[in-house]
């Protein structure tokens, strides 16, 4: 039996003690975000996810979704509909949506805590409401008033869900190749025709309508990404007055059989002269999609975090319980037939790696989400620009590192169970299978790395990196005389310098050869993620020391975990830096034709 208990204490520590969210929310004018209200909401979110969603995780995996070939209808696993109804009735769907559209207007970074719980409890179920959030953002920022009235409110209220329809059989990463067509109709709508594949929640039985946001080309559209427009295509037609009409020309052709997230329907969607409405400007569809994709990328990073934490929780409980061999330095529990495996250094290596990446990843991602709140609410143009640059810089790091660490942590946690992790009974292999998709969808790790190094660093002159390094320098300066933090601030300040130097080196090499960017990008992404986490671990130690709510046990726990992080994980940057410094030559020297010669 695989269990999940929301880590409320660490979530609160991160949000309130490390990030100072209470004061931030008050400054940004989130009237509903009072500490007592937030505490009550977190308790209730934990109850909902632990008692309603978590019990459906294993059965959803075993039973999966079903597709009716005759009607194209998709059924979700047993219990998913009822859980969704409870989710909507509890007001969870609109927690962070604007009040003007029926939401509760809570901060995005507060909603991320609920999101982590949902993903840890039941990732596959969480995929149904996941893209509603992105659709809400796209409609809010780019929709015409009638589109907002007709589509936004039902999505916020949870009566309908949203999807994101980008991928086609011949194009995933390279959206410039997409072929789906949009032909104008006399009434101002468009007839959409084409095939989209791998569409998460493309069809299901949780709601009676689904709002697809579809990328397609107008008849006169230029080739490539400059000719892409975005269309709202509902499963059931909706008039300008919001009235539901007949069934639209969109239908699920089949569902995919896949490695994990079996409870999440991954659909081939056939659009056959389906009625759609242009959202945003013609040929500027990627702007709309990026609004969706940016929130979705942070959200997928949180999926990695949630799965890592659940896997870690189960591995820790098992390691305390499972008796095998004696400690190398002599029996630690002589009254038992053998010591629990948590005494063995290698088991501790795996557990501590998970713990350090989970708690560090929580600080990194929650902080990135606070930038969304700042952008949304601040009146200060400088603060807004800075938050925007920082968020743009952090998004690929959160998405790619937290998901790659999700794969790593679920494997470490499985390994702690020995052979019992590989068999289905303990649910560890499901977590490892489910985690694997997160490094792929919403842009693969390689694509996040190119976004970070190619766009956010090289094209945009690294403004976000400068802000982050500024945060490190400010923290180190603030604690310059603090002996208790010196073991962290010293190495951290050195890493910040190395980070800048490495970035300059890559930039110089790339002047003569653009392949240098691609060759350095994934190592640079991980390097950045590990240095960023070092900053957050140093801050965690300082926050625990300062927090009146922290006990001595928590202070010791944070300090020792930070020490582990600096001693055993931060040195991974050495290997990434060395790989970066070899340049592109070792990757490109072998002719593609000779790989199998
Ligand atoms: C379960 C599941 C759910 C999904 N949900 C959705 C959804 O809801 N909506 C949607 O639109 N799509 C969805 N997708 C599609 C997903 O986003 C794509 O699979 C993903 O973006 C990668 O595209 P691809 O599979 O075509 O791989 P490709 O683009 O063919 O890439 C193959 C490999 O080449 C690498 N690569 C490609 N180009 C470059 C480059 N320029 N530089 C370096 N490396 C490169 C990639 O990193 C990857 O490793 C889903 C996929 C799955 C499996």
CSV table of C-alpha atoms and ligand atoms in Angstrom, one decimal, residues 131 164-167 171-174 197-200 258 261 266 437 440-444 446-447 450, ligand 1:
chain,number,residue,atom,x,y,z
A,131,UNK,CA,-5.0,22.4,-18.5
A,164,UNK,CA,-4.1,22.4,-25.3
A,165,UNK,CA,-4.0,21.0,-28.8
A,166,UNK,CA,-0.5,21.5,-30.3
A,167,UNK,CA,1.0,18.2,-31.3
A,171,UNK,CA,5.4,17.8,-35.3
A,172,UNK,CA,5.9,18.0,-31.6
A,173,UNK,CA,8.8,20.2,-30.7
A,174,UNK,CA,8.8,22.0,-34.1
A,197,UNK,CA,-2.2,13.6,-31.2
A,198,UNK,CA,-1.2,13.0,-27.6
A,199,UNK,CA,-3.9,15.4,-26.3
A,200,UNK,CA,-4.2,15.2,-22.5
A,258,UNK,CA,1.5,4.2,-22.4
A,261,UNK,CA,-0.4,7.9,-16.0
A,266,UNK,CA,-4.1,10.7,-23.9
A,437,UNK,CA,6.3,11.6,-18.8
A,440,UNK,CA,8.8,14.9,-22.0
A,441,UNK,CA,5.5,16.8,-22.2
A,442,UNK,CA,5.3,20.6,-22.2
A,443,UNK,CA,8.7,20.6,-23.9
A,444,UNK,CA,11.4,18.0,-23.3
A,446,UNK,CA,16.5,19.4,-24.1
A,447,UNK,CA,14.1,22.0,-25.2
A,450,UNK,CA,17.7,25.5,-25.1
B,1,LIG,C1,1.3,11.4,-22.4
B,1,LIG,C2,1.5,12.6,-23.2
B,1,LIG,C3,0.6,13.7,-23.1
B,1,LIG,C4,0.8,14.8,-23.9
B,1,LIG,N1,-0.1,15.8,-23.8
B,1,LIG,C5,-0.1,16.8,-24.8
B,1,LIG,C6,-1.1,17.8,-24.8
B,1,LIG,O1,-2.0,17.8,-24.0
B,1,LIG,N2,-1.1,18.7,-25.9
B,1,LIG,C7,-0.1,18.6,-26.8
B,1,LIG,O2,-0.2,19.4,-27.7
B,1,LIG,N3,0.9,17.7,-26.8
B,1,LIG,C8,0.9,16.8,-25.8
B,1,LIG,N4,1.9,15.9,-25.7
B,1,LIG,C9,3.0,16.0,-26.7
B,1,LIG,C10,4.3,16.4,-26.1
B,1,LIG,O3,4.3,17.7,-25.7
B,1,LIG,C11,5.4,16.0,-27.1
B,1,LIG,O4,5.5,14.6,-27.2
B,1,LIG,C12,6.7,16.7,-26.8
B,1,LIG,O5,6.6,18.1,-26.9
B,1,LIG,C13,7.8,16.2,-27.7
B,1,LIG,O6,7.5,16.2,-29.1
B,1,LIG,P1,7.7,14.8,-29.9
B,1,LIG,O7,7.1,13.7,-29.1
B,1,LIG,O8,7.1,15.0,-31.3
B,1,LIG,O9,9.2,14.7,-30.0
B,1,LIG,P2,10.2,15.3,-31.1
B,1,LIG,O10,9.9,16.8,-31.2
B,1,LIG,O11,10.2,14.5,-32.3
B,1,LIG,O12,11.6,15.2,-30.3
B,1,LIG,C14,12.3,14.0,-30.3
B,1,LIG,C15,13.6,14.2,-29.5
B,1,LIG,O13,14.4,15.2,-30.2
B,1,LIG,C16,14.8,16.3,-29.4
B,1,LIG,N5,14.8,17.5,-30.1
B,1,LIG,C17,13.9,17.9,-31.0
B,1,LIG,N6,14.2,19.1,-31.5
B,1,LIG,C18,15.4,19.5,-30.9
B,1,LIG,C19,16.3,20.6,-31.0
B,1,LIG,N7,16.0,21.6,-31.8
B,1,LIG,N8,17.4,20.6,-30.2
B,1,LIG,C20,17.6,19.6,-29.4
B,1,LIG,N9,16.9,18.5,-29.3
B,1,LIG,C21,15.7,18.4,-30.0
B,1,LIG,C22,13.7,16.3,-28.3
B,1,LIG,O14,14.2,16.9,-27.1
B,1,LIG,C23,13.4,14.8,-28.1
B,1,LIG,O15,14.4,14.2,-27.2
B,1,LIG,C24,1.8,14.8,-24.9
B,1,LIG,C25,2.7,13.7,-25.0
B,1,LIG,C26,2.5,12.6,-24.2
B,1,LIG,C27,3.4,11.4,-24.4
